[in-house]
């Protein structure tokens, strides 16, 4: 992928994000809708030192994968990130900052339907534990 391709992807992502409510930031309710109704993949991107208890994959949240931001490239190359760039993806962490970073990585790679959980991913994990 050339620098021009990356810039085109970023430009397209910015335009697409403008059409998303809250620029792609989603609350727990909307994240659950995306996961349960649209088949979205959930990426828990907290670095290992920031995981308290189980990550989303270990907690059996549907379609969840633990892909620490510090190991993103390795997990991407291993296929733990959907290869179909139209697959909806919800990215979550503890304080949103790592999730925003990964959203940027994915959009630069040409992913079209990326959303960021606007709260601590532990809150979403607890919702699924309560089911």
Short mmCIF file of C-alpha atoms in Angstrom, two decimals, residues 2-122:
data_model
loop_
_atom_site.label_atom_id
_atom_site.label_comp_id
_atom_site.label_asym_id
_atom_site.label_seq_id
_atom_site.Cartn_x
_atom_site.Cartn_y
_atom_site.Cartn_z
CA UNK A 2 1.48 3.32 -1.05
CA UNK A 3 1.38 6.59 0.82
CA UNK A 4 -1.18 7.83 -1.71
CA UNK A 5 -3.39 4.81 -0.96
CA UNK A 6 -3.16 5.52 2.76
CA UNK A 7 -4.09 9.16 2.24
CA UNK A 8 -7.05 8.17 0.07
CA UNK A 9 -8.19 5.74 2.79
CA UNK A 10 -7.86 8.39 5.47
CA UNK A 11 -9.76 10.94 3.37
CA UNK A 12 -12.57 8.40 2.79
CA UNK A 13 -12.61 7.50 6.49
CA UNK A 14 -12.95 11.13 7.52
CA UNK A 15 -15.90 11.57 5.17
CA UNK A 16 -17.51 8.33 6.37
CA UNK A 17 -16.99 9.29 10.01
CA UNK A 18 -18.82 12.58 9.39
CA UNK A 19 -21.89 10.53 8.48
CA UNK A 20 -21.73 8.47 11.67
CA UNK A 21 -23.48 9.81 14.74
CA UNK A 22 -20.86 11.15 17.17
CA UNK A 23 -18.10 10.50 14.57
CA UNK A 24 -18.26 6.75 15.23
CA UNK A 25 -18.21 6.83 19.01
CA UNK A 26 -20.84 4.39 20.32
CA UNK A 27 -22.32 3.74 23.73
CA UNK A 28 -22.83 0.27 25.21
CA UNK A 29 -26.36 -0.02 23.79
CA UNK A 30 -25.23 0.74 20.23
CA UNK A 31 -22.15 -1.49 20.58
CA UNK A 32 -24.42 -4.40 21.56
CA UNK A 33 -26.67 -3.70 18.56
CA UNK A 34 -23.68 -3.72 16.24
CA UNK A 35 -22.34 -6.97 17.75
CA UNK A 36 -25.64 -8.81 18.02
CA UNK A 37 -27.56 -7.52 15.00
CA UNK A 38 -24.90 -6.45 12.49
CA UNK A 39 -22.36 -9.16 13.32
CA UNK A 40 -19.70 -6.66 14.33
CA UNK A 41 -16.37 -7.88 15.63
CA UNK A 42 -15.30 -6.46 18.99
CA UNK A 43 -11.59 -5.74 19.40
CA UNK A 44 -10.41 -5.37 22.99
CA UNK A 45 -7.20 -3.40 22.44
CA UNK A 46 -6.04 -2.78 26.01
CA UNK A 47 -2.36 -3.43 26.58
CA UNK A 48 -1.85 -6.46 28.87
CA UNK A 49 -0.95 -4.23 31.84
CA UNK A 50 -4.34 -2.48 31.56
CA UNK A 51 -6.48 -5.65 31.61
CA UNK A 52 -8.11 -6.18 34.97
CA UNK A 53 -9.52 -9.70 35.15
CA UNK A 54 -10.54 -11.13 31.79
CA UNK A 55 -10.28 -9.51 28.40
CA UNK A 56 -13.40 -9.52 26.22
CA UNK A 57 -12.36 -12.67 24.35
CA UNK A 58 -11.73 -14.60 27.58
CA UNK A 59 -15.07 -13.36 28.92
CA UNK A 60 -16.80 -14.90 25.88
CA UNK A 61 -18.25 -11.66 24.58
CA UNK A 62 -19.67 -12.61 21.14
CA UNK A 63 -17.29 -11.98 18.21
CA UNK A 64 -14.63 -10.60 20.58
CA UNK A 65 -10.90 -10.78 20.02
CA UNK A 66 -8.13 -9.59 22.30
CA UNK A 67 -5.77 -7.58 20.09
CA UNK A 68 -3.58 -5.39 22.31
CA UNK A 69 -2.69 -2.08 20.67
CA UNK A 70 0.98 -2.85 21.32
CA UNK A 71 0.67 -6.07 19.28
CA UNK A 72 -1.75 -4.85 16.61
CA UNK A 73 0.47 -5.58 13.59
CA UNK A 74 1.22 -9.14 14.75
CA UNK A 75 -2.46 -9.91 15.32
CA UNK A 76 -3.39 -8.28 12.00
CA UNK A 77 -0.85 -10.43 10.16
CA UNK A 78 -2.13 -13.54 11.97
CA UNK A 79 -5.67 -12.85 10.71
CA UNK A 80 -7.23 -11.98 14.05
CA UNK A 81 -8.61 -8.81 12.47
CA UNK A 82 -11.26 -9.40 9.77
CA UNK A 83 -9.79 -9.30 6.29
CA UNK A 84 -13.11 -8.07 4.84
CA UNK A 85 -12.71 -4.32 5.21
CA UNK A 86 -16.50 -3.78 5.22
CA UNK A 87 -17.03 -5.86 8.38
CA UNK A 88 -18.32 -3.68 11.22
CA UNK A 89 -15.73 -3.44 13.99
CA UNK A 90 -16.19 -2.02 17.48
CA UNK A 91 -12.91 -1.13 19.19
CA UNK A 92 -12.77 -0.84 22.97
CA UNK A 93 -10.30 -0.23 25.76
CA UNK A 94 -10.34 1.36 29.21
CA UNK A 95 -10.06 5.09 28.49
CA UNK A 96 -10.90 5.27 24.75
CA UNK A 97 -7.44 6.56 23.71
CA UNK A 98 -6.05 3.20 22.56
CA UNK A 99 -9.33 2.39 20.80
CA UNK A 100 -9.16 5.69 18.91
CA UNK A 101 -5.60 4.89 17.87
CA UNK A 102 -6.61 1.46 16.53
CA UNK A 103 -9.61 2.99 14.76
CA UNK A 104 -7.12 5.23 12.94
CA UNK A 105 -4.93 2.26 12.03
CA UNK A 106 -7.91 0.35 10.64
CA UNK A 107 -9.22 3.32 8.68
CA UNK A 108 -5.76 3.96 7.21
CA UNK A 109 -5.80 0.32 6.09
CA UNK A 110 -9.12 0.91 4.31
CA UNK A 111 -11.67 -0.40 6.84
CA UNK A 112 -15.03 1.31 6.34
CA UNK A 113 -17.20 0.49 9.37
CA UNK A 114 -15.10 1.14 12.46
CA UNK A 115 -16.62 2.36 15.72
CA UNK A 116 -15.15 3.16 19.14
CA UNK A 117 -16.81 2.21 22.42
CA UNK A 118 -17.14 5.47 24.35
CA UNK A 119 -16.73 3.90 27.80
CA UNK A 120 -14.58 1.38 29.64
CA UNK A 121 -14.76 -2.00 27.87
CA UNK A 122 -15.14 -3.62 31.30
#
